[in-house]
Short mmCIF file of C-alpha atoms in Angstrom, two decimals:
data_model
loop_
_atom_site.label_atom_id
_atom_site.label_comp_id
_atom_site.label_asym_id
_atom_site.label_seq_id
_atom_site.Cartn_x
_atom_site.Cartn_y
_atom_site.Cartn_z
CA UNK A 1 -0.18 -0.03 -0.06
CA UNK A 2 2.46 2.17 0.60
CA UNK A 3 4.34 1.44 -2.62
CA UNK A 4 0.62 2.73 -4.76
CA UNK A 5 0.65 5.81 -2.10
CA UNK A 6 4.09 6.17 -3.96
CA UNK A 7 2.62 6.45 -7.30
CA UNK A 8 -0.39 8.10 -6.13
CA UNK A 9 2.12 10.98 -4.90
CA UNK A 10 4.30 11.03 -7.85
CA UNK A 11 1.30 11.83 -9.91
CA UNK A 12 0.32 14.87 -7.64
CA UNK A 13 -2.64 12.56 -5.60
CA UNK A 14 -1.99 14.42 -2.50
CA UNK A 15 -5.17 13.17 -1.16
CA UNK A 16 -5.69 9.56 -1.87
CA UNK A 17 -1.64 9.27 -1.10
CA UNK A 18 -2.74 10.72 2.71
CA UNK A 19 -5.58 7.98 3.54
CA UNK A 20 -3.34 5.68 2.47
CA UNK A 21 -0.62 5.73 3.94
CA UNK A 22 -2.92 6.57 7.55
CA UNK A 23 -4.04 3.90 6.56
CA UNK A 24 -0.70 1.70 6.58
CA UNK A 25 -0.01 3.62 10.16
CA UNK A 26 -3.32 2.40 11.52
CA UNK A 27 -3.03 -0.61 11.35
CA UNK A 28 0.57 -0.75 12.09
CA UNK A 29 -0.14 0.68 15.74
CA UNK A 30 -2.63 -2.60 15.84
CA UNK A 31 0.21 -4.57 15.43
CA UNK A 32 1.84 -3.06 17.88
CA UNK A 33 -0.71 -2.81 20.37
CA UNK A 34 -0.90 -7.10 19.47
CA UNK A 35 2.51 -7.55 19.99
CA UNK A 36 2.55 -6.01 23.21
CA UNK A 37 -0.43 -7.52 24.83
CA UNK A 38 -2.03 -3.88 24.60
CA UNK A 39 -5.99 -3.80 23.68
CA UNK A 40 -7.13 -2.79 20.76
CA UNK A 41 -10.67 -3.20 20.86
CA UNK A 42 -13.43 -2.73 24.01
CA UNK A 43 -16.87 -4.51 24.24
CA UNK A 44 -19.48 -2.43 24.43
CA UNK A 45 -22.84 -3.74 24.79
CA UNK A 46 -22.70 -6.88 23.32
CA UNK A 47 -20.11 -5.70 20.56
CA UNK A 48 -16.31 -5.49 20.73
CA UNK A 49 -15.05 -1.81 19.03
CA UNK A 50 -11.96 -0.28 17.36
CA UNK A 51 -10.07 2.36 19.35
CA UNK A 52 -8.94 5.05 17.39
CA UNK A 53 -5.25 5.43 16.64
CA UNK A 54 -4.39 8.17 18.94
CA UNK A 55 -5.40 6.34 21.62
CA UNK A 56 -3.14 3.97 20.47
CA UNK A 57 0.12 5.81 19.82
CA UNK A 58 -0.90 7.11 23.04
CA UNK A 59 -0.47 3.65 24.68
CA UNK A 60 2.60 2.34 22.73
CA UNK A 61 4.14 5.58 24.13
CA UNK A 62 3.05 4.53 27.42
CA UNK A 63 4.23 1.62 27.07
CA UNK A 64 7.50 2.80 26.04
CA UNK A 65 7.22 0.61 23.10
CA UNK A 66 9.11 4.42 21.50
CA UNK A 67 9.42 7.83 22.82
CA UNK A 68 7.11 10.80 23.08
CA UNK A 69 9.62 12.28 19.77
CA UNK A 70 7.95 9.12 17.51
CA UNK A 71 4.21 9.73 19.03
CA UNK A 72 4.13 13.56 18.26
CA UNK A 73 4.79 12.28 14.62
CA UNK A 74 2.40 9.92 14.18
CA UNK A 75 -0.30 12.54 15.57
CA UNK A 76 1.46 14.74 13.37
CA UNK A 77 0.04 12.27 10.85
CA UNK A 78 -2.92 10.99 11.77
CA UNK A 79 -4.35 14.43 12.02
CA UNK A 80 -2.71 14.58 8.13
CA UNK A 81 -5.29 11.71 7.43
CA UNK A 82 -8.16 12.73 8.94
CA UNK A 83 -8.03 15.62 7.17
CA UNK A 84 -8.21 14.23 3.63
CA UNK A 85 -10.70 11.48 4.91
CA UNK A 86 -12.80 14.47 5.86
CA UNK A 87 -11.94 16.49 3.19
CA UNK A 88 -10.39 19.14 4.22
CA UNK A 89 -8.83 19.25 1.52
CA UNK A 90 -6.32 22.74 1.67
CA UNK A 91 -5.00 21.71 4.80
CA UNK A 92 -2.13 20.36 4.04
CA UNK A 93 0.39 20.36 1.24
CA UNK A 94 1.92 17.12 -1.34
CA UNK A 95 5.08 18.27 0.40
CA UNK A 96 3.36 16.96 3.50
CA UNK A 97 2.15 14.01 2.39
CA UNK A 98 5.26 13.03 1.13
CA UNK A 99 7.14 13.72 4.34
CA UNK A 100 4.70 11.44 6.34
CA UNK A 101 5.37 8.77 3.78
CA UNK A 102 8.79 8.76 3.98
CA UNK A 103 8.45 9.36 7.66
CA UNK A 104 5.78 6.64 8.33
CA UNK A 105 7.52 3.77 6.52
CA UNK A 106 11.02 4.54 7.84
CA UNK A 107 8.44 4.02 11.46
CA UNK A 108 7.11 0.77 10.13
CA UNK A 109 10.86 -0.30 9.26
CA UNK A 110 12.04 0.76 13.06
CA UNK A 111 8.88 -0.94 15.05
#
């Protein structure tokens, strides 16, 4: 999916790329939580509900899986993804999405 996002960026589709990169990031956060015995869902009225990515990020940082600087970067990437997913296309630039792509790729390699 990161390769697809790279292709989209090369063709100036920053908004779709931001959503895809953000989805990859959220999936990786869930994977890290599972690997480190951190809950990714909670039960409500007999249904299991996914914990939001911001909370997963905070829980991973609290568990010292990564430091506060990494947590802050992830918070920024999630905000960018949310802007893209909610149609706030003027809130970020293609350069920021390119940096997000690089940062998320590096994050996944390190963690």
